Short mmCIF file of C-alpha atoms and ligand atoms in Angstrom, two decimals:
data_model
loop_
_atom_site.label_atom_id
_atom_site.label_comp_id
_atom_site.label_asym_id
_atom_site.label_seq_id
_atom_site.Cartn_x
_atom_site.Cartn_y
_atom_site.Cartn_z
CA MET H 1 12.97 -7.04 31.67
CA LYS H 2 11.84 -6.27 28.16
CA ARG H 3 8.09 -6.40 27.57
CA ASN H 4 7.02 -9.17 25.16
CA ILE H 5 4.75 -8.05 22.35
CA ALA H 6 2.93 -10.42 19.99
CA VAL H 7 2.45 -9.18 16.43
CA ILE H 8 -0.25 -11.20 14.66
CA GLY H 9 0.07 -11.16 10.85
CA ILE H 10 3.45 -11.00 9.13
CA GLY H 11 2.52 -8.71 6.26
CA TYR H 12 3.88 -5.34 5.19
CA VAL H 13 2.42 -3.72 8.31
CA GLY H 14 3.08 -6.52 10.80
CA LEU H 15 6.69 -7.01 9.81
CA VAL H 16 7.48 -3.31 9.94
CA THR H 17 5.56 -2.83 13.22
CA GLY H 18 7.36 -5.74 14.88
CA LEU H 19 10.81 -4.72 13.71
CA CYS H 20 10.29 -1.12 14.80
CA LEU H 21 9.00 -2.31 18.19
CA ALA H 22 12.18 -4.39 18.47
CA ASP H 23 14.14 -1.21 17.68
CA LEU H 24 12.24 0.47 20.53
CA GLY H 25 13.51 -2.23 22.91
CA PHE H 26 10.69 -4.78 23.01
CA ARG H 27 10.89 -8.54 22.48
CA VAL H 28 8.62 -9.32 19.59
CA ILE H 29 6.89 -12.60 18.80
CA PHE H 30 5.62 -12.61 15.22
CA THR H 31 2.80 -14.96 14.35
CA ASP H 32 1.12 -15.91 11.10
CA LEU H 33 -1.05 -18.70 9.75
CA ASP H 34 1.32 -18.89 6.79
CA GLU H 35 4.09 -21.33 7.73
CA ARG H 36 6.27 -20.15 4.86
CA LYS H 37 6.40 -16.59 6.21
CA VAL H 38 7.14 -17.82 9.74
CA GLU H 39 9.89 -20.06 8.40
CA LEU H 40 11.46 -17.19 6.45
CA VAL H 41 11.40 -14.85 9.47
CA LEU H 42 12.99 -17.57 11.61
CA ARG H 43 15.76 -17.84 9.01
CA GLY H 44 16.22 -14.07 9.07
CA LEU H 45 14.82 -13.66 5.55
CA SER H 46 12.19 -11.07 4.67
CA PRO H 47 9.07 -12.40 2.93
CA ILE H 48 8.58 -8.96 1.30
CA TYR H 49 10.73 -6.28 -0.27
CA GLU H 50 10.66 -3.10 1.77
CA PRO H 51 13.73 -0.89 2.28
CA GLY H 52 15.51 -1.61 5.58
CA VAL H 53 13.38 -4.62 6.55
CA GLN H 54 15.90 -7.31 5.59
CA GLU H 55 18.68 -5.59 7.55
CA LYS H 56 16.54 -5.16 10.67
CA LEU H 57 15.32 -8.74 10.48
CA ALA H 58 18.88 -10.06 10.37
CA LYS H 59 19.99 -7.72 13.18
CA HIS H 60 17.15 -8.47 15.59
CA GLY H 61 17.12 -12.15 14.67
CA SER H 62 20.74 -12.63 15.64
CA ALA H 63 20.34 -10.47 18.77
CA GLY H 64 17.46 -12.70 19.91
CA ASN H 65 14.99 -9.81 20.01
CA ILE H 66 12.42 -11.52 17.80
CA GLU H 67 10.87 -14.92 17.33
CA ALA H 68 8.22 -16.24 14.98
CA THR H 69 5.60 -18.96 15.27
CA THR H 70 2.33 -20.18 13.80
CA ASP H 71 1.03 -20.63 17.36
CA THR H 72 -0.66 -17.27 18.06
CA VAL H 73 -2.28 -18.52 21.28
CA GLU H 74 1.09 -19.34 22.81
CA ALA H 75 2.63 -16.08 21.56
CA VAL H 76 -0.17 -14.11 23.26
CA THR H 77 0.20 -16.08 26.49
CA LYS H 78 3.86 -15.07 26.55
CA SER H 79 3.08 -11.36 25.86
CA SER H 80 1.43 -8.45 27.66
CA VAL H 81 0.43 -6.64 24.46
CA SER H 82 -0.73 -8.06 21.12
CA PHE H 83 -0.98 -6.14 17.88
CA ILE H 84 -3.47 -7.34 15.28
CA THR H 85 -1.91 -6.64 11.87
CA VAL H 86 -3.73 -9.21 9.76
CA GLY H 87 -5.10 -8.43 6.29
CA THR H 88 -8.60 -7.00 5.87
CA ASN H 89 -9.15 -7.58 2.16
CA ASN H 90 -12.40 -7.18 0.29
CA VAL H 91 -14.60 -10.06 -0.70
CA ASP H 92 -17.19 -8.91 -3.25
CA GLY H 93 -16.53 -5.28 -2.35
CA GLU H 94 -17.02 -5.85 1.37
CA ILE H 95 -14.40 -6.02 4.08
CA ASP H 96 -13.40 -9.56 5.05
CA LEU H 97 -13.01 -9.59 8.82
CA SER H 98 -12.32 -13.31 9.18
CA GLY H 99 -8.60 -12.70 9.85
CA VAL H 100 -9.37 -10.12 12.52
CA LYS H 101 -11.91 -12.44 14.11
CA GLY H 102 -9.44 -15.33 14.06
CA ALA H 103 -6.77 -13.17 15.67
CA ALA H 104 -9.23 -11.95 18.35
CA LYS H 105 -10.21 -15.55 19.11
CA ASP H 106 -6.54 -16.52 19.51
CA ILE H 107 -5.94 -13.52 21.77
CA GLY H 108 -8.89 -14.63 23.91
CA ALA H 109 -7.54 -18.18 24.11
CA GLY H 110 -4.04 -16.84 24.82
CA ILE H 111 -5.04 -14.67 27.76
CA THR H 112 -7.09 -17.34 29.57
CA GLU H 113 -3.89 -18.57 31.19
CA ARG H 114 -2.71 -15.10 32.21
CA ASN H 115 -3.64 -13.36 35.42
CA ASP H 116 -2.40 -9.91 34.49
CA TYR H 117 -3.91 -7.18 32.30
CA HIS H 118 -3.41 -7.70 28.57
CA VAL H 119 -3.84 -5.11 25.84
CA ALA H 120 -4.96 -6.02 22.32
CA VAL H 121 -4.23 -3.35 19.74
CA VAL H 122 -6.16 -3.35 16.46
CA LYS H 123 -3.77 -1.98 13.85
CA SER H 124 -5.47 -3.54 10.84
CA THR H 125 -7.79 -1.16 9.00
CA VAL H 126 -11.32 -2.02 10.07
CA ILE H 127 -14.67 -0.35 9.49
CA PRO H 128 -16.09 1.73 12.36
CA GLY H 129 -17.75 -0.48 14.94
CA THR H 130 -15.59 -3.56 14.30
CA THR H 131 -13.63 -3.33 17.56
CA ASP H 132 -16.77 -2.70 19.62
CA GLU H 133 -18.93 -5.25 17.92
CA LEU H 134 -16.54 -7.99 16.85
CA VAL H 135 -13.10 -7.82 18.46
CA ILE H 136 -14.10 -7.22 22.08
CA PRO H 137 -16.99 -9.74 22.15
CA THR H 138 -14.79 -12.36 20.45
CA ILE H 139 -11.97 -11.95 22.97
CA GLU H 140 -14.48 -12.03 25.85
CA ALA H 141 -16.18 -15.16 24.53
CA ALA H 142 -12.90 -17.00 23.93
CA SER H 143 -11.37 -16.04 27.28
CA GLY H 144 -14.29 -15.75 29.66
CA LYS H 145 -12.65 -12.49 30.75
CA VAL H 146 -14.06 -8.99 30.85
CA GLU H 147 -12.89 -6.00 28.82
CA GLY H 148 -11.94 -3.06 30.99
CA GLU H 149 -11.08 -5.37 33.90
CA ASP H 150 -8.93 -8.25 32.69
CA PHE H 151 -7.92 -6.86 29.35
CA GLY H 152 -8.18 -3.70 27.28
CA VAL H 153 -8.48 -3.05 23.56
CA CYS H 154 -7.19 -0.08 21.57
CA VAL H 155 -7.47 0.91 17.93
CA ASN H 156 -4.20 2.20 16.52
CA PRO H 157 -4.53 2.64 12.74
CA GLU H 158 -1.36 2.55 10.71
CA PHE H 159 -0.49 5.26 8.18
CA LEU H 160 2.84 3.98 6.86
CA ARG H 161 3.51 4.03 3.13
CA GLU H 162 5.06 1.01 1.49
CA GLY H 163 8.46 1.98 0.15
CA SER H 164 9.22 4.16 3.18
CA ALA H 165 7.45 2.10 5.81
CA ILE H 166 10.14 2.04 8.50
CA ARG H 167 10.78 5.75 8.26
CA ASP H 168 7.04 6.47 8.37
CA PHE H 169 6.47 4.17 11.35
CA MET H 170 9.24 5.80 13.36
CA ASN H 171 8.36 9.38 12.30
CA PRO H 172 4.58 9.51 12.08
CA ASP H 173 2.62 12.73 11.56
CA ARG H 174 0.53 11.58 14.53
CA ILE H 175 -0.27 8.43 16.43
CA VAL H 176 -3.99 7.74 16.75
CA VAL H 177 -5.13 5.73 19.76
CA GLY H 178 -8.78 4.82 20.11
CA TYR H 179 -9.69 3.39 23.51
CA ARG H 180 -12.46 2.72 25.98
CA ASP H 181 -10.37 1.78 28.98
CA GLU H 182 -7.88 4.45 30.13
CA ARG H 183 -5.50 1.77 31.33
CA ALA H 184 -5.20 0.27 27.84
CA CYS H 185 -4.51 3.70 26.39
CA ARG H 186 -1.71 4.28 28.89
CA VAL H 187 -0.07 0.98 27.93
CA VAL H 188 -0.15 1.89 24.23
CA GLU H 189 1.24 5.35 24.99
CA GLU H 190 4.06 3.68 26.90
CA VAL H 191 4.77 1.30 23.99
CA PHE H 192 5.13 4.31 21.65
CA SER H 193 6.95 6.52 24.15
CA GLY H 194 10.18 6.12 22.15
CA ILE H 195 8.56 7.80 19.12
CA LYS H 196 8.25 11.58 19.07
CA SER H 197 4.80 12.42 17.79
CA ILE H 198 1.46 13.99 18.60
CA ILE H 199 -0.90 11.38 20.06
CA VAL H 200 -4.54 11.79 19.10
CA LYS H 201 -6.58 10.04 21.78
CA THR H 202 -10.15 9.25 20.93
CA ASP H 203 -12.82 6.56 21.10
CA LEU H 204 -12.61 3.27 19.23
CA ARG H 205 -14.99 4.12 16.35
CA THR H 206 -13.48 7.53 15.71
CA ALA H 207 -10.01 5.98 15.48
CA GLU H 208 -11.34 3.44 12.98
CA MET H 209 -13.02 6.21 10.95
CA ILE H 210 -9.90 8.42 10.93
CA LYS H 211 -8.03 5.80 8.91
CA TYR H 212 -10.78 5.57 6.28
CA ALA H 213 -11.18 9.33 6.07
CA ASN H 214 -7.43 9.71 5.64
CA ASN H 215 -7.21 7.19 2.80
CA ALA H 216 -10.41 8.43 1.16
CA PHE H 217 -9.08 11.98 1.10
CA LEU H 218 -5.71 11.00 -0.39
CA ALA H 219 -7.32 8.76 -3.01
CA THR H 220 -9.74 11.55 -3.91
CA LYS H 221 -6.86 13.99 -4.28
CA ILE H 222 -5.20 11.61 -6.76
CA SER H 223 -8.37 11.05 -8.76
CA PHE H 224 -8.96 14.81 -8.74
CA ILE H 225 -5.58 15.60 -10.30
CA ASN H 226 -5.96 12.69 -12.73
CA GLU H 227 -9.27 14.07 -13.92
CA ILE H 228 -7.71 17.54 -14.26
CA ALA H 229 -4.84 15.87 -16.20
CA ASN H 230 -7.25 14.27 -18.64
CA ILE H 231 -8.91 17.65 -19.19
CA CYS H 232 -5.50 19.36 -19.56
CA GLU H 233 -4.74 17.04 -22.47
CA LEU H 234 -7.85 18.33 -24.26
CA PHE H 235 -6.65 21.92 -23.96
CA GLY H 236 -2.99 21.44 -24.88
CA VAL H 237 -2.00 22.15 -21.29
CA ASP H 238 0.66 20.42 -19.15
CA VAL H 239 -0.85 19.25 -15.84
CA THR H 240 2.50 19.31 -14.03
CA GLN H 241 2.58 23.11 -14.22
CA VAL H 242 -1.02 23.31 -13.11
CA ALA H 243 -0.33 20.96 -10.18
CA TYR H 244 2.78 22.91 -9.21
CA ALA H 245 0.92 26.20 -9.14
CA ILE H 246 -2.14 24.98 -7.27
CA GLY H 247 0.10 23.07 -4.84
CA LEU H 248 1.62 26.37 -3.77
CA ASP H 249 -1.75 27.28 -2.27
CA PHE H 250 -1.27 26.19 1.35
CA ARG H 251 -4.90 25.06 1.48
CA ILE H 252 -4.13 22.54 -1.25
CA ASN H 253 -0.44 21.60 -0.66
CA PRO H 254 1.75 19.90 -3.29
CA GLU H 255 1.59 16.30 -2.01
CA PHE H 256 -0.49 13.73 -3.88
CA LEU H 257 -0.91 16.03 -6.85
CA ARG H 258 1.08 13.95 -9.32
CA ALA H 259 -1.10 12.97 -12.22
CA GLY H 260 -0.58 9.46 -13.51
CA CYS H 261 -2.11 6.18 -14.54
CA GLY H 262 -3.97 5.68 -11.28
CA PHE H 263 -3.49 4.48 -7.74
CA GLY H 264 -3.31 0.88 -6.64
CA GLY H 265 -1.95 -1.02 -3.71
CA SER H 266 -3.47 -2.90 -0.86
CA CYS H 267 -5.17 0.07 0.81
CA PHE H 268 -6.77 2.86 -1.23
CA PRO H 269 -8.98 0.75 -3.53
CA LYS H 270 -10.02 -1.74 -0.88
CA ASP H 271 -10.59 0.85 1.85
CA LEU H 272 -12.69 3.00 -0.46
CA ARG H 273 -14.78 0.01 -1.47
CA ALA H 274 -15.26 -0.98 2.17
CA LEU H 275 -16.28 2.55 3.18
CA ILE H 276 -18.65 2.86 0.22
CA SER H 277 -20.31 -0.46 0.96
CA THR H 278 -20.77 0.25 4.69
CA ALA H 279 -22.14 3.72 3.96
CA ARG H 280 -24.59 2.23 1.44
CA LYS H 281 -25.70 -0.34 3.99
CA LYS H 282 -26.66 2.57 6.18
CA ASN H 283 -28.65 4.02 3.26
CA TYR H 284 -26.15 6.74 2.41
CA SER H 285 -24.91 7.05 -1.15
CA PRO H 286 -21.30 8.32 -1.11
CA VAL H 287 -21.21 9.84 -4.60
CA LEU H 288 -17.81 11.54 -4.24
CA LEU H 289 -16.08 8.34 -3.11
CA GLU H 290 -17.76 6.39 -5.90
CA ALA H 291 -16.50 8.93 -8.43
CA THR H 292 -12.99 8.68 -6.97
CA LEU H 293 -13.00 4.96 -7.71
CA LYS H 294 -14.60 5.40 -11.12
CA VAL H 295 -11.90 7.85 -12.27
CA ASN H 296 -9.26 5.47 -10.97
CA ASP H 297 -10.76 2.42 -12.66
CA LYS H 298 -10.45 4.10 -16.05
CA GLN H 299 -7.13 5.88 -15.54
CA PRO H 300 -4.74 2.97 -16.35
CA LEU H 301 -6.48 2.59 -19.71
CA ARG H 302 -5.42 6.14 -20.66
CA MET H 303 -2.02 4.53 -21.27
CA ILE H 304 -3.50 2.32 -23.97
CA GLU H 305 -5.39 5.26 -25.51
CA LEU H 306 -2.18 7.30 -25.65
CA ALA H 307 -0.31 4.42 -27.31
CA LYS H 308 -3.14 3.94 -29.81
CA SER H 309 -3.21 7.66 -30.61
CA VAL H 310 0.17 7.11 -32.27
CA LEU H 311 0.21 3.45 -33.28
CA GLY H 312 -3.43 2.87 -34.18
CA GLU H 313 -4.44 -0.73 -33.53
CA LEU H 314 -2.12 -2.59 -31.16
CA ARG H 315 -2.50 -6.11 -32.60
CA GLY H 316 0.97 -7.50 -33.19
CA ARG H 317 2.64 -4.43 -31.71
CA ARG H 318 5.35 -5.01 -29.15
CA VAL H 319 4.79 -2.98 -25.99
CA ALA H 320 7.28 -2.74 -23.14
CA VAL H 321 5.73 -2.13 -19.72
CA LEU H 322 8.26 -0.65 -17.32
CA GLY H 323 7.15 -0.94 -13.71
CA LEU H 324 4.76 -3.50 -12.26
CA ALA H 325 4.73 -2.77 -8.53
CA PHE H 326 1.95 -0.36 -7.53
CA LYS H 327 4.62 2.14 -6.50
CA PRO H 328 8.42 2.31 -6.38
CA GLU H 329 10.49 0.68 -3.61
CA THR H 330 8.10 -2.20 -3.07
CA ASP H 331 7.40 -5.56 -4.67
CA ASP H 332 3.69 -5.24 -3.86
CA MET H 333 1.46 -5.65 -6.92
CA ARG H 334 -1.90 -5.74 -5.18
CA GLU H 335 -4.35 -3.83 -7.41
CA ALA H 336 -1.41 -2.28 -9.30
CA PRO H 337 -2.44 -0.29 -12.43
CA SER H 338 0.12 -2.41 -14.33
CA ILE H 339 -2.19 -5.41 -14.06
CA LYS H 340 -5.03 -3.67 -15.88
CA ILE H 341 -2.65 -2.20 -18.45
CA VAL H 342 -0.96 -5.52 -19.26
CA GLN H 343 -4.27 -7.38 -19.40
CA ASP H 344 -5.80 -4.81 -21.74
CA LEU H 345 -2.72 -4.80 -23.98
CA LEU H 346 -2.95 -8.59 -24.24
CA LYS H 347 -6.67 -8.37 -24.99
CA GLN H 348 -5.88 -5.99 -27.84
CA GLY H 349 -3.42 -8.49 -29.28
CA ALA H 350 -0.18 -6.73 -28.33
CA VAL H 351 2.98 -8.63 -27.49
CA VAL H 352 3.96 -7.50 -24.01
CA ALA H 353 7.42 -7.45 -22.40
CA VAL H 354 7.48 -6.47 -18.73
CA HIS H 355 10.15 -5.32 -16.32
CA ASP H 356 10.31 -4.29 -12.68
CA PRO H 357 13.32 -4.06 -10.37
CA LYS H 358 11.60 -5.98 -7.54
CA ALA H 359 8.20 -7.35 -8.53
CA MET H 360 9.08 -9.90 -11.26
CA GLU H 361 8.36 -12.90 -9.06
CA ARG H 362 4.94 -11.57 -8.09
CA ALA H 363 4.27 -10.70 -11.75
CA ARG H 364 4.88 -14.31 -12.82
CA ALA H 365 2.15 -15.44 -10.45
CA ILE H 366 -0.26 -12.99 -12.12
CA PHE H 367 0.64 -13.02 -15.83
CA GLY H 368 2.02 -16.58 -16.15
CA GLU H 369 3.35 -17.34 -19.63
CA ASN H 370 1.34 -14.58 -21.32
CA VAL H 371 4.09 -11.96 -21.25
CA GLU H 372 7.85 -11.83 -21.72
CA TYR H 373 9.87 -11.18 -18.58
CA ALA H 374 12.78 -8.91 -19.43
CA LYS H 375 16.05 -8.90 -17.52
CA SER H 376 16.42 -5.13 -17.72
CA SER H 377 14.52 -2.12 -18.99
CA LEU H 378 16.64 -2.02 -22.15
CA ASP H 379 16.01 -5.71 -22.67
CA ALA H 380 12.24 -5.05 -22.48
CA LEU H 381 12.60 -2.25 -25.05
CA ARG H 382 14.40 -4.33 -27.66
CA GLY H 383 12.32 -4.19 -30.87
CA ALA H 384 9.44 -2.47 -29.03
CA ASP H 385 6.87 -0.18 -30.65
CA CYS H 386 6.07 1.51 -27.37
CA CYS H 387 7.75 2.11 -24.04
CA SER H 388 5.17 2.62 -21.32
CA ILE H 389 6.34 3.77 -17.92
CA VAL H 390 3.84 2.58 -15.35
CA THR H 391 5.76 2.82 -12.04
CA GLU H 392 8.07 5.72 -11.23
CA TRP H 393 11.11 3.66 -10.21
CA ARG H 394 14.20 5.87 -10.29
CA GLU H 395 15.87 3.68 -12.92
CA TYR H 396 13.07 4.48 -15.38
CA ALA H 397 13.32 8.21 -14.67
CA GLU H 398 17.02 7.81 -15.49
CA LEU H 399 16.47 5.66 -18.57
CA PRO H 400 19.37 6.14 -21.03
CA LEU H 401 17.19 7.69 -23.73
CA GLU H 402 19.65 7.44 -26.63
CA GLU H 403 20.26 3.75 -26.03
CA ALA H 404 16.55 3.12 -25.46
CA LYS H 405 15.63 4.75 -28.73
CA LYS H 406 18.23 2.80 -30.67
CA THR H 407 16.93 -0.53 -29.43
CA MET H 408 13.24 0.20 -30.14
CA ARG H 409 11.43 -0.33 -33.44
CA VAL H 410 9.15 2.71 -33.00
CA PRO H 411 10.48 5.34 -30.60
CA LEU H 412 7.19 5.96 -28.78
CA LEU H 413 7.33 6.84 -25.11
CA VAL H 414 4.11 6.81 -23.08
CA ASP H 415 4.92 8.26 -19.70
CA GLY H 416 2.30 7.17 -17.17
CA ARG H 417 4.10 8.82 -14.25
CA ARG H 418 5.55 11.93 -15.86
CA VAL H 419 9.12 11.06 -14.93
CA ILE H 420 10.78 11.82 -18.27
CA ASP H 421 11.23 15.38 -19.47
CA PRO H 422 9.15 15.57 -22.69
CA VAL H 423 11.53 18.05 -24.30
CA LYS H 424 14.57 15.86 -23.61
CA ALA H 425 12.73 12.84 -24.98
CA ALA H 426 11.82 14.75 -28.13
CA ASP H 427 15.41 15.99 -28.53
CA VAL H 428 16.55 12.38 -28.68
CA GLY H 429 13.88 11.65 -31.28
CA PHE H 430 11.13 10.09 -29.19
CA ILE H 431 7.46 10.54 -29.91
CA TYR H 432 6.33 11.53 -26.44
CA ARG H 433 2.89 11.08 -24.89
CA GLY H 434 2.32 11.60 -21.19
CA ILE H 435 -0.65 11.56 -18.84
CA GLY H 436 -1.81 15.16 -18.57
CA TYR H 437 0.65 16.37 -21.19
CA GLY H 438 -1.52 18.16 -23.68
CA LYS H 439 1.25 19.38 -25.95
CA VAL H 440 1.98 17.02 -28.81
CA ILE H 441 5.69 16.46 -29.31
CA GLN H 442 6.75 14.46 -32.36
P1 LIG N 1 -0.72 -8.57 4.27
O1 LIG N 1 -1.76 -9.21 3.45
O2 LIG N 1 0.60 -8.22 3.67
O3 LIG N 1 -0.43 -9.48 5.53
C1 LIG N 1 -1.42 -9.94 6.39
C2 LIG N 1 -0.93 -11.22 7.05
O4 LIG N 1 -1.88 -11.61 8.03
C3 LIG N 1 -0.80 -12.40 6.08
O5 LIG N 1 0.52 -12.90 6.15
C4 LIG N 1 -1.82 -13.41 6.60
O6 LIG N 1 -1.39 -14.76 6.45
C5 LIG N 1 -1.91 -13.03 8.06
N1 LIG N 1 -3.12 -13.47 8.75
C6 LIG N 1 -4.40 -13.37 8.33
N2 LIG N 1 -5.23 -13.87 9.28
C7 LIG N 1 -4.46 -14.25 10.31
C8 LIG N 1 -4.72 -14.82 11.59
N3 LIG N 1 -5.97 -15.05 12.00
N4 LIG N 1 -3.68 -15.11 12.40
C9 LIG N 1 -2.41 -14.86 12.01
N5 LIG N 1 -2.09 -14.32 10.81
C10 LIG N 1 -3.11 -14.02 9.98
O7 LIG N 1 -1.40 -7.27 4.89
P2 LIG N 1 -0.77 -5.80 5.11
O8 LIG N 1 -0.59 -5.13 3.82
O9 LIG N 1 0.36 -5.91 6.06
O10 LIG N 1 -2.02 -5.09 5.84
C11 LIG N 1 -2.42 -5.46 7.15
C12 LIG N 1 -3.48 -4.47 7.61
O11 LIG N 1 -2.91 -3.17 7.72
C13 LIG N 1 -4.67 -4.32 6.66
O12 LIG N 1 -5.84 -4.10 7.40
C14 LIG N 1 -4.32 -3.09 5.86
O13 LIG N 1 -5.46 -2.44 5.36
C15 LIG N 1 -3.64 -2.25 6.91
N6 LIG N 1 -2.66 -1.29 6.37
C16 LIG N 1 -1.82 -1.66 5.36
C17 LIG N 1 -0.87 -0.75 4.89
C18 LIG N 1 0.05 -1.12 3.76
O14 LIG N 1 0.72 -0.22 3.23
N7 LIG N 1 0.16 -2.38 3.37
C19 LIG N 1 -0.78 0.53 5.45
C20 LIG N 1 -1.63 0.87 6.50
C21 LIG N 1 -2.58 -0.06 6.95
#
């Protein structure tokens, strides 16, 4: 008999986790407070865009390997393992744990009726101490049961990247399992036995901290190269060559050394803020992490400065913004640099036309009627004074430059992701400006 697993929270992580667990042979019961998401999953339709998710949803839906409900308590009662994959957003810079608490309460209520050992797995990113101090006591209070006897809790942070989430989940660099009760750890190891990976076994708080340290390091690496990029511009140097050369040093490595208009998404900014605020509460001032965020806060606005360096004031200028999602292959716009860029352009009086292959619906909810929604990249560029590339979708890297130039009023290209070859752009007649590109090409 297949083990039933409840996955609480149908977001980017929950959906991918559940579908991959179904691939590994489990029966998955998805739960969410959001009826719309549950309804969509029941109809075999993905509430998000993520490569491979729609196909897996349809496949496992018709094979009867998954169900979905808003009743988490019942889903837990029917399962021997529950994954908590709810959001842990910031409220006023601090982590909001109400979703995690709600899920823990439901797990407690769900296991009251069960006589066997249940394992709750905290996959959401939570600050060190949350599982000890919030999740376990909440489950105990709601169930009247005892951790380590009637149920176990593990911390299993997720490292997937949106855009390649399924591949990352199934081929992780390592699986981290924080535990207190050996038995719970063994169950989680068994759940992941179909995935070939190193398992790092540790205590609950260390597992929670590993996730923050991981994200803080990657975010810092991006802000580092962005700062170097800004300095490169001052010296007439191209940051891509610098990044290539330093990336060959095995102590540095080439990943996450692409200069650009900043990082966004649902994790790096919020996790940094949460780590900073908890460190401060313990009277430690994390200056490096604060600087990482500071560099990133300003970086999107480099796009505006580059446009202004050619056009002067932007009032009345028509600017095309290509790319709204925080990265390619997702429709996720949470904390995307595009938001800051568009809002600043509007503040400066520019007329803004936007395009994204997948995020247009989400963009409408953010920008309303204040921008023009183009049907294609060329449509966005019609009559434009500036083409700004904000997300490195492949279609923008392959922009037909001749056609693009013909349709624009001023052939200015501001490359926020360094996806267009500056020399090629100049050959076609573009005025090229790029983040970290210090050479001026007219
Ligand atoms: P999300 O916002 O896309 O989805 C979270 C879902 O949880 C929402 O649908 C929400 O309705 C639901 N939810 C909230 N409280 C609930 C409750 N009590 N019961 C049932 N459902 C509830 O979030 P996400 O991007 O999937 O992230 C989930 C967690 O994973 C976060 O802690 C995040 O930091 C972490 N994480 C995210 C990523 C990523 O790339 N998105 C990667 C690694 C880790």
